[in-house]
């Protein structure tokens, strides 16, 4: 049975009729699919039916029509209305129904993203996209194409906290590698905004070491930021990439981010004035890469690094000495740096203002408290779960027919009586 | 005070049986009887090594040999052959004192005239630059006659060698090449000399021949400065253990030691020099003198051995003692170091430095060895204590507190001393790592890293699987 799409009314009644139970909905879905082109070509005429349909009950039908309406380019005047429509839909739509046609849902959301960008009001999309992600994710570990759009609008609207809330879920399942790169890159930037440098480092590292048949520009930019965050957070940088980095990356990344690699080398000498001079000389390049802010943070982290080295050799040191060794201008500034570091928990010390002396203490953590035991316990549990996941993945992969056929092909045959790991049917 | 001096004389003579604790106790007893026990008791306990007498008495007891200016004649008399000339030229190059320079050049000139090396003579004449008068100018007549004789001899040798080669008498061919090697060596063509010596290898029939060849090759290689060859030929010669007499063994040890010294492997060099048998005497004067064995061995050992090895291999080493007797300053400074008299040890080192810089083999290594010895002294000083007063330590090492602090900072950052400096009170506190805490920290850190790495790995595996599925599905 075909849908009767001759008129708006007939379509509406049919949708209304078939939106009751889940079997009806599935039936409706197949019907709508068949009439998809018709709906799309006559999108303008079908627009009024949106008013008559209830998005929460008839989400599927609503979605089809909505998608058809948004498929065509929209003039700016109407953009606002359309945005409101889409936002409302996302808010109230029913999860089961839209999960039948995820690609349509995603394309609608992407259109929302575009419209919002043309209107230069990225903040309008932050909330809706967040709801959309939660509705369409099969599980919190899945990466959807909406993640990247969401993170982008968060960055543009400077809503780092909201963006960070989604970064807290660890991603395991990926549908499209393309999304992954951008997700990691934007996600890293959001983490930097929230000052979670460890997580940012992890994300950038993932981009740089991801399998890449050809060099991706995102990876190059991510590598530059990786160097800078590594200097800020770890106070050191090692230029050797891990073994599992793709050969393309290994060969080219260094050359393409030469000013940053040189910065890392200058940093390792520990000489503040040299570093400042170097930054001054290359300021333009850093500006072009939009990284000047991070570079300034690198320079200020140099003081912290020098002070941290002092804690290894001295028990007490006068502020004057700290200032001279770490090349800080005045003892007052040195005091400020030390104070910051104590507050951040990076060093343990007490400042005696009367003498102008700083006394460095040992880490007071005794590893004897209940909280520590709980922390260790929960870490053990988490890692055991992770291990289990790894083993299950390994097992499922060994049963995968594609894998077995490849192994079967490349297996060397020594003797007919050799123990066969792979059944005969996989030989080619 | 007479009792005082007697005890001290006793202590000096029994150098090998020295026991610092015992002497410290003795001096305590004597201190009671002396009227001028002005310094407080605490000083005695904390000052390292029992600096128990006043400075003037120290100076009376020990004739501080102030490393006087090198007596060039005596020095040159220790060597023979080409090395004597090279060393004299080296001294004249590196020395600042004009009269010493001229003296060295004069002796070099005389020595060269005894040989047949015209090229070297030209070099020396250029360096003399007429400053020694007409007798030490370019003696063209002598040079011409030597060159003519050389050409004649070379022709003769060539003819002989060709004759032997056609007759295929192995022994004669070997002698022929050997003679050629000697000829080239005498005339300063070291590369050709080396080639010819090595060529005799094919015609060596007994192990004695091989040893002879190796010794020649080693000699030329040392003169050329190619110490890689030295090591290989030493090992080649040492393979024929049965035919080696003690003097040759000693020679090979010295050569090996020199090669290790050049390669900056001070520990190995020290071991080689310390194992040299005293039979060496002055049998290897064409390469090295017994004094050098003592100096090189002593300094390298001090810079690289730990305390146990120093005692076992140097102080208790009877064979090496014969060598050390030849250079009493080095002996004294080693004993001072072992008994923690750092100030006097460093004094001796400072005084010897000027002369050591004139030595052709040690020249490049003096600074490094000195730094290593000084660092070892600093580390050894702080090792037994929980806390050290930096003022006293600076006194013991004859340096300022600020300078000492800088040196200690470098050593601590390098993890050679486990301590922390209390800059306010100028005290150094020993710091021992808390194993338990460190273990906990490491465990938590490993957990975090494992977590991160496995998750990244799962992600990558997913990406690869996705790509692979794409490709595979396209194929199928």
mmCIF file of N, CA and C in Angstrom, chain A residues 170-177 180-181 199 202 206 209-211 213 244 309-318 321 325 355 357 359-368 372 375-376 379 382-383 386-387 389-390 393 397 400 402-403 405-406 409, chain B residues 405-406 408-414 419-429 431-432 434 436-438 440-444 446-448 450-473 475-476:
data_model
loop_
_atom_site.group_PDB
_atom_site.id
_atom_site.type_symbol
_atom_site.label_atom_id
_atom_site.label_comp_id
_atom_site.label_asym_id
_atom_site.label_seq_id
_atom_site.Cartn_x
_atom_site.Cartn_y
_atom_site.Cartn_z
ATOM 1 N N UNK A 170 33.770 8.341 28.115
ATOM 2 C CA UNK A 170 34.854 7.858 27.268
ATOM 3 C C UNK A 170 34.285 7.205 26.026
ATOM 4 N N UNK A 171 34.801 7.565 24.923
ATOM 5 C CA UNK A 171 34.263 7.050 23.674
ATOM 6 C C UNK A 171 34.954 5.754 23.311
ATOM 7 N N UNK A 172 34.162 4.760 22.938
ATOM 8 C CA UNK A 172 34.769 3.515 22.476
ATOM 9 C C UNK A 172 34.347 3.145 21.067
ATOM 10 N N UNK A 173 33.055 3.324 20.785
ATOM 11 C CA UNK A 173 32.562 2.903 19.468
ATOM 12 C C UNK A 173 32.562 4.093 18.528
ATOM 13 N N UNK A 174 33.106 3.866 17.359
ATOM 14 C CA UNK A 174 33.160 4.971 16.397
ATOM 15 C C UNK A 174 32.524 4.523 15.106
ATOM 16 N N UNK A 175 31.631 5.365 14.575
ATOM 17 C CA UNK A 175 31.021 5.003 13.297
ATOM 18 C C UNK A 175 31.845 5.490 12.121
ATOM 19 N N UNK A 176 32.276 6.720 12.262
ATOM 20 C CA UNK A 176 32.997 7.316 11.147
ATOM 21 C C UNK A 176 34.324 7.855 11.622
ATOM 22 N N UNK A 177 35.432 7.391 11.071
ATOM 23 C CA UNK A 177 36.725 7.929 11.504
ATOM 24 C C UNK A 177 36.820 9.434 11.322
ATOM 25 N N UNK A 180 35.876 11.340 14.263
ATOM 26 C CA UNK A 180 36.739 11.136 15.403
ATOM 27 C C UNK A 180 37.808 12.214 15.502
ATOM 28 N N UNK A 181 38.419 12.543 14.372
ATOM 29 C CA UNK A 181 39.508 13.525 14.403
ATOM 30 C C UNK A 181 39.036 14.855 14.941
ATOM 31 N N UNK A 199 43.557 15.624 30.299
ATOM 32 C CA UNK A 199 42.629 15.038 29.338
ATOM 33 C C UNK A 199 42.872 15.605 27.931
ATOM 34 N N UNK A 202 45.640 13.789 26.384
ATOM 35 C CA UNK A 202 45.241 12.456 25.933
ATOM 36 C C UNK A 202 44.526 12.535 24.597
ATOM 37 N N UNK A 206 45.636 11.067 20.946
ATOM 38 C CA UNK A 206 44.859 10.122 20.148
ATOM 39 C C UNK A 206 44.768 10.538 18.694
ATOM 40 N N UNK A 209 48.174 9.965 16.938
ATOM 41 C CA UNK A 209 48.593 8.583 16.719
ATOM 42 C C UNK A 209 47.535 7.746 16.019
ATOM 43 N N UNK A 210 46.416 8.373 15.612
ATOM 44 C CA UNK A 210 45.362 7.582 14.969
ATOM 45 C C UNK A 210 45.847 7.088 13.612
ATOM 46 N N UNK A 211 45.288 5.956 13.158
ATOM 47 C CA UNK A 211 45.708 5.456 11.841
ATOM 48 C C UNK A 211 45.267 6.428 10.751
ATOM 49 N N UNK A 213 45.751 7.069 6.648
ATOM 50 C CA UNK A 213 46.360 6.736 5.358
ATOM 51 C C UNK A 213 47.028 7.940 4.710
ATOM 52 N N UNK A 244 53.196 3.134 17.251
ATOM 53 C CA UNK A 244 51.989 2.842 16.482
ATOM 54 C C UNK A 244 51.461 4.036 15.700
ATOM 55 N N UNK A 309 62.175 22.439 40.094
ATOM 56 C CA UNK A 309 63.483 21.796 40.187
ATOM 57 C C UNK A 309 64.176 22.166 41.480
ATOM 58 N N UNK A 310 63.920 23.386 41.936
ATOM 59 C CA UNK A 310 64.565 23.815 43.170
ATOM 60 C C UNK A 310 64.085 22.982 44.347
ATOM 61 N N UNK A 311 62.817 22.534 44.301
ATOM 62 C CA UNK A 311 62.340 21.750 45.440
ATOM 63 C C UNK A 311 63.095 20.443 45.574
ATOM 64 N N UNK A 312 63.707 19.996 44.490
ATOM 65 C CA UNK A 312 64.432 18.730 44.572
ATOM 66 C C UNK A 312 65.747 18.881 45.298
ATOM 67 N N UNK A 313 66.334 20.082 45.261
ATOM 68 C CA UNK A 313 67.663 20.211 45.844
ATOM 69 C C UNK A 313 67.687 20.977 47.162
ATOM 70 N N UNK A 314 66.682 21.802 47.416
ATOM 71 C CA UNK A 314 66.769 22.648 48.598
ATOM 72 C C UNK A 314 65.681 22.327 49.593
ATOM 73 N N UNK A 315 66.021 22.518 50.885
ATOM 74 C CA UNK A 315 65.006 22.419 51.915
ATOM 75 C C UNK A 315 64.426 23.788 52.199
ATOM 76 N N UNK A 316 65.303 24.750 52.358
ATOM 77 C CA UNK A 316 64.824 26.120 52.504
ATOM 78 C C UNK A 316 65.625 26.985 51.562
ATOM 79 N N UNK A 317 64.988 28.018 51.097
ATOM 80 C CA UNK A 317 65.653 28.903 50.160
ATOM 81 C C UNK A 317 65.047 30.272 50.324
ATOM 82 N N UNK A 318 65.856 31.286 50.237
ATOM 83 C CA UNK A 318 65.287 32.622 50.378
ATOM 84 C C UNK A 318 64.594 33.003 49.077
ATOM 85 N N UNK A 321 66.911 34.206 46.468
ATOM 86 C CA UNK A 321 67.622 33.166 45.717
ATOM 87 C C UNK A 321 66.727 32.526 44.682
ATOM 88 N N UNK A 325 67.670 32.321 40.758
ATOM 89 C CA UNK A 325 67.870 31.057 40.063
ATOM 90 C C UNK A 325 66.840 30.846 38.969
ATOM 91 N N UNK A 355 61.276 36.308 57.348
ATOM 92 C CA UNK A 355 62.648 36.133 56.877
ATOM 93 C C UNK A 355 62.762 36.201 55.375
ATOM 94 N N UNK A 357 61.868 33.588 53.624
ATOM 95 C CA UNK A 357 62.345 32.237 53.329
ATOM 96 C C UNK A 357 61.177 31.348 52.926
ATOM 97 N N UNK A 359 60.119 27.321 52.830
ATOM 98 C CA UNK A 359 60.545 26.019 53.298
ATOM 99 C C UNK A 359 59.796 24.956 52.489
ATOM 100 N N UNK A 360 60.522 24.098 51.820
ATOM 101 C CA UNK A 360 59.891 23.070 50.989
ATOM 102 C C UNK A 360 59.629 21.826 51.821
ATOM 103 N N UNK A 361 58.425 21.310 51.702
ATOM 104 C CA UNK A 361 58.065 20.152 52.506
ATOM 105 C C UNK A 361 57.886 18.941 51.619
ATOM 106 N N UNK A 362 57.864 17.805 52.268
ATOM 107 C CA UNK A 362 57.581 16.576 51.533
ATOM 108 C C UNK A 362 56.091 16.461 51.284
ATOM 109 N N UNK A 363 55.744 15.661 50.319
ATOM 110 C CA UNK A 363 54.359 15.364 50.036
ATOM 111 C C UNK A 363 53.707 14.757 51.278
ATOM 112 N N UNK A 364 52.696 15.438 51.867
ATOM 113 C CA UNK A 364 52.157 14.937 53.129
ATOM 114 C C UNK A 364 51.297 13.686 52.970
ATOM 115 N N UNK A 365 51.013 13.290 51.747
ATOM 116 C CA UNK A 365 50.168 12.124 51.525
ATOM 117 C C UNK A 365 50.841 10.882 52.082
ATOM 118 N N UNK A 366 50.152 10.217 53.000
ATOM 119 C CA UNK A 366 50.768 9.063 53.638
ATOM 120 C C UNK A 366 50.260 7.766 53.069
ATOM 121 N N UNK A 367 49.253 7.834 52.233
ATOM 122 C CA UNK A 367 48.654 6.641 51.651
ATOM 123 C C UNK A 367 48.122 5.714 52.719
ATOM 124 N N UNK A 368 47.588 6.299 53.806
ATOM 125 C CA UNK A 368 47.062 5.442 54.872
ATOM 126 C C UNK A 368 45.584 5.638 55.082
ATOM 127 N N UNK A 372 42.087 6.923 50.343
ATOM 128 C CA UNK A 372 43.116 6.400 49.437
ATOM 129 C C UNK A 372 42.831 4.947 49.117
ATOM 130 N N UNK A 375 40.105 4.776 46.728
ATOM 131 C CA UNK A 375 40.569 5.210 45.405
ATOM 132 C C UNK A 375 41.293 4.082 44.698
ATOM 133 N N UNK A 376 42.185 3.432 45.441
ATOM 134 C CA UNK A 376 42.937 2.323 44.824
ATOM 135 C C UNK A 376 41.981 1.207 44.435
ATOM 136 N N UNK A 379 40.054 2.076 41.376
ATOM 137 C CA UNK A 379 40.925 2.014 40.197
ATOM 138 C C UNK A 379 41.092 0.575 39.753
ATOM 139 N N UNK A 382 38.014 -0.612 37.986
ATOM 140 C CA UNK A 382 37.863 -0.018 36.667
ATOM 141 C C UNK A 382 38.787 -0.690 35.666
ATOM 142 N N UNK A 383 39.996 -0.946 36.131
ATOM 143 C CA UNK A 383 40.955 -1.543 35.205
ATOM 144 C C UNK A 383 40.589 -2.983 34.903
ATOM 145 N N UNK A 386 38.084 -2.870 32.252
ATOM 146 C CA UNK A 386 38.717 -2.536 30.977
ATOM 147 C C UNK A 386 39.407 -3.766 30.386
ATOM 148 N N UNK A 387 40.099 -4.501 31.241
ATOM 149 C CA UNK A 387 40.767 -5.723 30.785
ATOM 150 C C UNK A 387 39.778 -6.697 30.189
ATOM 151 N N UNK A 389 36.946 -6.023 28.890
ATOM 152 C CA UNK A 389 36.490 -5.527 27.591
ATOM 153 C C UNK A 389 37.485 -5.874 26.499
ATOM 154 N N UNK A 390 38.748 -5.717 26.853
ATOM 155 C CA UNK A 390 39.802 -6.009 25.884
ATOM 156 C C UNK A 390 39.754 -7.472 25.478
ATOM 157 N N UNK A 393 36.817 -8.197 23.238
ATOM 158 C CA UNK A 393 37.056 -7.693 21.883
ATOM 159 C C UNK A 393 37.975 -8.623 21.110
ATOM 160 N N UNK A 397 36.977 -10.694 17.754
ATOM 161 C CA UNK A 397 37.746 -10.490 16.534
ATOM 162 C C UNK A 397 38.263 -11.812 15.979
ATOM 163 N N UNK A 400 35.741 -13.367 13.852
ATOM 164 C CA UNK A 400 35.246 -12.562 12.734
ATOM 165 C C UNK A 400 35.642 -13.205 11.411
ATOM 166 N N UNK A 402 35.950 -12.094 8.383
ATOM 167 C CA UNK A 402 36.919 -11.355 7.560
ATOM 168 C C UNK A 402 38.337 -11.605 8.042
ATOM 169 N N UNK A 403 38.484 -11.516 9.364
ATOM 170 C CA UNK A 403 39.818 -11.708 9.922
ATOM 171 C C UNK A 403 40.321 -13.107 9.618
ATOM 172 N N UNK A 405 39.501 -15.104 7.234
ATOM 173 C CA UNK A 405 39.851 -15.345 5.838
ATOM 174 C C UNK A 405 41.207 -14.753 5.529
ATOM 175 N N UNK A 406 41.494 -13.588 6.118
ATOM 176 C CA UNK A 406 42.810 -12.987 5.858
ATOM 177 C C UNK A 406 43.913 -13.840 6.440
ATOM 178 N N UNK A 409 44.455 -16.998 4.441
ATOM 179 C CA UNK A 409 45.180 -16.764 3.188
ATOM 180 C C UNK A 409 46.670 -16.712 3.404
ATOM 181 N N UNK B 405 77.892 25.542 47.625
ATOM 182 C CA UNK B 405 76.468 25.302 47.430
ATOM 183 C C UNK B 405 76.165 25.026 45.965
ATOM 184 N N UNK B 406 76.814 25.790 45.084
ATOM 185 C CA UNK B 406 76.570 25.564 43.663
ATOM 186 C C UNK B 406 77.017 24.178 43.246
ATOM 187 N N UNK B 408 77.349 21.509 45.110
ATOM 188 C CA UNK B 408 76.483 20.481 45.671
ATOM 189 C C UNK B 408 75.161 20.428 44.932
ATOM 190 N N UNK B 409 74.671 21.625 44.547
ATOM 191 C CA UNK B 409 73.402 21.653 43.812
ATOM 192 C C UNK B 409 73.513 20.828 42.542
ATOM 193 N N UNK B 410 74.638 21.016 41.822
ATOM 194 C CA UNK B 410 74.814 20.256 40.584
ATOM 195 C C UNK B 410 74.841 18.762 40.868
ATOM 196 N N UNK B 411 75.527 18.361 41.940
ATOM 197 C CA UNK B 411 75.624 16.933 42.242
ATOM 198 C C UNK B 411 74.278 16.361 42.656
ATOM 199 N N UNK B 412 73.483 17.173 43.408
ATOM 200 C CA UNK B 412 72.190 16.672 43.839
ATOM 201 C C UNK B 412 71.266 16.517 42.642
ATOM 202 N N UNK B 413 71.265 17.537 41.764
ATOM 203 C CA UNK B 413 70.388 17.446 40.582
ATOM 204 C C UNK B 413 70.771 16.234 39.740
ATOM 205 N N UNK B 414 72.063 15.906 39.772
ATOM 206 C CA UNK B 414 72.531 14.772 39.007
ATOM 207 C C UNK B 414 72.281 13.463 39.726
ATOM 208 N N UNK B 419 70.447 14.279 49.062
ATOM 209 C CA UNK B 419 70.383 15.219 50.185
ATOM 210 C C UNK B 419 69.626 16.453 49.756
ATOM 211 N N UNK B 420 69.337 17.315 50.733
ATOM 212 C CA UNK B 420 68.715 18.597 50.424
ATOM 213 C C UNK B 420 69.450 19.676 51.211
ATOM 214 N N UNK B 421 69.512 20.846 50.634
ATOM 215 C CA UNK B 421 70.263 21.938 51.256
ATOM 216 C C UNK B 421 69.301 22.852 51.987
ATOM 217 N N UNK B 422 69.621 23.138 53.230
ATOM 218 C CA UNK B 422 68.867 24.137 53.958
ATOM 219 C C UNK B 422 69.651 25.441 53.805
ATOM 220 N N UNK B 423 69.198 26.241 52.834
ATOM 221 C CA UNK B 423 70.011 27.395 52.482
ATOM 222 C C UNK B 423 69.993 28.461 53.567
ATOM 223 N N UNK B 424 68.963 28.453 54.385
ATOM 224 C CA UNK B 424 68.843 29.483 55.426
ATOM 225 C C UNK B 424 69.883 29.275 56.501
ATOM 226 N N UNK B 425 70.006 28.016 56.969
ATOM 227 C CA UNK B 425 70.948 27.722 58.034
ATOM 228 C C UNK B 425 72.247 27.141 57.513
ATOM 229 N N UNK B 426 72.351 27.004 56.239
ATOM 230 C CA UNK B 426 73.540 26.466 55.586
ATOM 231 C C UNK B 426 73.892 25.084 56.116
ATOM 232 N N UNK B 427 72.910 24.195 56.040
ATOM 233 C CA UNK B 427 73.167 22.808 56.438
ATOM 234 C C UNK B 427 72.711 21.905 55.306
ATOM 235 N N UNK B 428 73.411 20.781 55.160
ATOM 236 C CA UNK B 428 73.010 19.802 54.163
ATOM 237 C C UNK B 428 72.398 18.626 54.906
ATOM 238 N N UNK B 429 71.157 18.286 54.559
ATOM 239 C CA UNK B 429 70.502 17.163 55.220
ATOM 240 C C UNK B 429 70.412 15.982 54.268
ATOM 241 N N UNK B 431 68.843 12.770 52.641
ATOM 242 C CA UNK B 431 67.438 12.490 52.424
ATOM 243 C C UNK B 431 67.321 11.122 51.785
ATOM 244 N N UNK B 432 66.622 10.264 52.484
ATOM 245 C CA UNK B 432 66.489 8.924 51.934
ATOM 246 C C UNK B 432 65.077 8.722 51.444
ATOM 247 N N UNK B 434 61.521 7.506 50.621
ATOM 248 C CA UNK B 434 60.594 6.648 51.339
ATOM 249 C C UNK B 434 60.076 5.611 50.359
ATOM 250 N N UNK B 436 58.020 3.156 50.655
ATOM 251 C CA UNK B 436 56.593 2.835 50.653
ATOM 252 C C UNK B 436 55.817 3.863 49.830
ATOM 253 N N UNK B 437 56.094 5.134 50.118
ATOM 254 C CA UNK B 437 55.380 6.179 49.377
ATOM 255 C C UNK B 437 55.661 6.081 47.898
ATOM 256 N N UNK B 438 56.945 5.865 47.601
ATOM 257 C CA UNK B 438 57.325 5.816 46.183
ATOM 258 C C UNK B 438 56.587 4.680 45.485
ATOM 259 N N UNK B 440 53.631 3.372 46.285
ATOM 260 C CA UNK B 440 52.237 3.747 46.076
ATOM 261 C C UNK B 440 52.097 4.671 44.879
ATOM 262 N N UNK B 441 52.995 5.668 44.844
ATOM 263 C CA UNK B 441 52.897 6.621 43.738
ATOM 264 C C UNK B 441 53.057 5.925 42.401
ATOM 265 N N UNK B 442 54.030 5.008 42.372
ATOM 266 C CA UNK B 442 54.287 4.323 41.106
ATOM 267 C C UNK B 442 53.080 3.475 40.702
ATOM 268 N N UNK B 443 52.483 2.831 41.701
ATOM 269 C CA UNK B 443 51.336 1.969 41.391
ATOM 270 C C UNK B 443 50.210 2.780 40.790
ATOM 271 N N UNK B 444 49.885 3.895 41.456
ATOM 272 C CA UNK B 444 48.784 4.705 40.949
ATOM 273 C C UNK B 444 49.099 5.228 39.560
ATOM 274 N N UNK B 446 51.066 3.881 37.311
ATOM 275 C CA UNK B 446 50.967 2.794 36.325
ATOM 276 C C UNK B 446 49.516 2.531 35.979
ATOM 277 N N UNK B 447 48.645 2.569 37.024
ATOM 278 C CA UNK B 447 47.229 2.339 36.760
ATOM 279 C C UNK B 447 46.674 3.352 35.784
ATOM 280 N N UNK B 448 47.009 4.620 36.039
ATOM 281 C CA UNK B 448 46.506 5.674 35.156
ATOM 282 C C UNK B 448 47.010 5.468 33.728
ATOM 283 N N UNK B 450 48.023 2.685 32.293
ATOM 284 C CA UNK B 450 47.420 1.507 31.689
ATOM 285 C C UNK B 450 46.030 1.832 31.170
ATOM 286 N N UNK B 451 45.268 2.486 32.018
ATOM 287 C CA UNK B 451 43.923 2.887 31.659
ATOM 288 C C UNK B 451 43.936 3.674 30.357
ATOM 289 N N UNK B 452 44.781 4.684 30.339
ATOM 290 C CA UNK B 452 44.829 5.571 29.176
ATOM 291 C C UNK B 452 45.262 4.828 27.925
ATOM 292 N N UNK B 453 46.303 4.010 28.071
ATOM 293 C CA UNK B 453 46.832 3.321 26.889
ATOM 294 C C UNK B 453 45.844 2.304 26.340
ATOM 295 N N UNK B 454 45.182 1.557 27.242
ATOM 296 C CA UNK B 454 44.263 0.531 26.731
ATOM 297 C C UNK B 454 43.076 1.180 26.043
ATOM 298 N N UNK B 455 42.579 2.255 26.619
ATOM 299 C CA UNK B 455 41.437 2.907 25.970
ATOM 300 C C UNK B 455 41.820 3.443 24.603
ATOM 301 N N UNK B 456 43.031 4.037 24.540
ATOM 302 C CA UNK B 456 43.487 4.540 23.233
ATOM 303 C C UNK B 456 43.622 3.397 22.239
ATOM 304 N N UNK B 457 44.112 2.255 22.743
ATOM 305 C CA UNK B 457 44.302 1.099 21.878
ATOM 306 C C UNK B 457 42.970 0.594 21.339
ATOM 307 N N UNK B 458 41.946 0.545 22.222
ATOM 308 C CA UNK B 458 40.636 0.082 21.759
ATOM 309 C C UNK B 458 40.094 1.005 20.686
ATOM 310 N N UNK B 459 40.304 2.305 20.898
ATOM 311 C CA UNK B 459 39.852 3.273 19.911
ATOM 312 C C UNK B 459 40.513 3.044 18.567
ATOM 313 N N UNK B 460 41.839 2.876 18.637
ATOM 314 C CA UNK B 460 42.563 2.703 17.379
ATOM 315 C C UNK B 460 42.116 1.429 16.700
ATOM 316 N N UNK B 461 41.918 0.386 17.505
ATOM 317 C CA UNK B 461 41.487 -0.880 16.917
ATOM 318 C C UNK B 461 40.155 -0.700 16.207
ATOM 319 N N UNK B 462 39.267 0.071 16.844
ATOM 320 C CA UNK B 462 37.981 0.344 16.217
ATOM 321 C C UNK B 462 38.128 1.069 14.891
ATOM 322 N N UNK B 463 39.018 2.058 14.898
ATOM 323 C CA UNK B 463 39.221 2.821 13.661
ATOM 324 C C UNK B 463 39.741 1.925 12.552
ATOM 325 N N UNK B 464 40.736 1.107 12.926
ATOM 326 C CA UNK B 464 41.319 0.233 11.907
ATOM 327 C C UNK B 464 40.280 -0.745 11.413
ATOM 328 N N UNK B 465 39.475 -1.291 12.352
ATOM 329 C CA UNK B 465 38.467 -2.265 11.957
ATOM 330 C C UNK B 465 37.479 -1.622 11.005
ATOM 331 N N UNK B 466 37.134 -0.382 11.304
ATOM 332 C CA UNK B 466 36.186 0.302 10.442
ATOM 333 C C UNK B 466 36.730 0.452 9.026
ATOM 334 N N UNK B 467 37.981 0.921 8.977
ATOM 335 C CA UNK B 467 38.607 1.067 7.663
ATOM 336 C C UNK B 467 38.691 -0.257 6.939
ATOM 337 N N UNK B 468 39.107 -1.260 7.706
ATOM 338 C CA UNK B 468 39.308 -2.562 7.090
ATOM 339 C C UNK B 468 37.984 -3.117 6.576
ATOM 340 N N UNK B 469 36.937 -2.918 7.391
ATOM 341 C CA UNK B 469 35.627 -3.410 6.961
ATOM 342 C C UNK B 469 35.197 -2.740 5.678
ATOM 343 N N UNK B 470 35.508 -1.447 5.616
ATOM 344 C CA UNK B 470 35.141 -0.701 4.416
ATOM 345 C C UNK B 470 35.818 -1.286 3.187
ATOM 346 N N UNK B 471 37.126 -1.506 3.358
ATOM 347 C CA UNK B 471 37.875 -2.033 2.211
ATOM 348 C C UNK B 471 37.408 -3.434 1.865
ATOM 349 N N UNK B 472 37.231 -4.226 2.913
ATOM 350 C CA UNK B 472 36.864 -5.626 2.657
ATOM 351 C C UNK B 472 35.500 -5.705 2.004
ATOM 352 N N UNK B 473 34.574 -4.863 2.487
ATOM 353 C CA UNK B 473 33.227 -4.951 1.916
ATOM 354 C C UNK B 473 33.238 -4.476 0.477
ATOM 355 N N UNK B 475 35.701 -5.066 -1.522
ATOM 356 C CA UNK B 475 36.254 -6.157 -2.328
ATOM 357 C C UNK B 475 35.234 -7.252 -2.557
ATOM 358 N N UNK B 476 34.569 -7.576 -1.467
ATOM 359 C CA UNK B 476 33.582 -8.681 -1.559
ATOM 360 C C UNK B 476 32.302 -8.174 -2.182
#
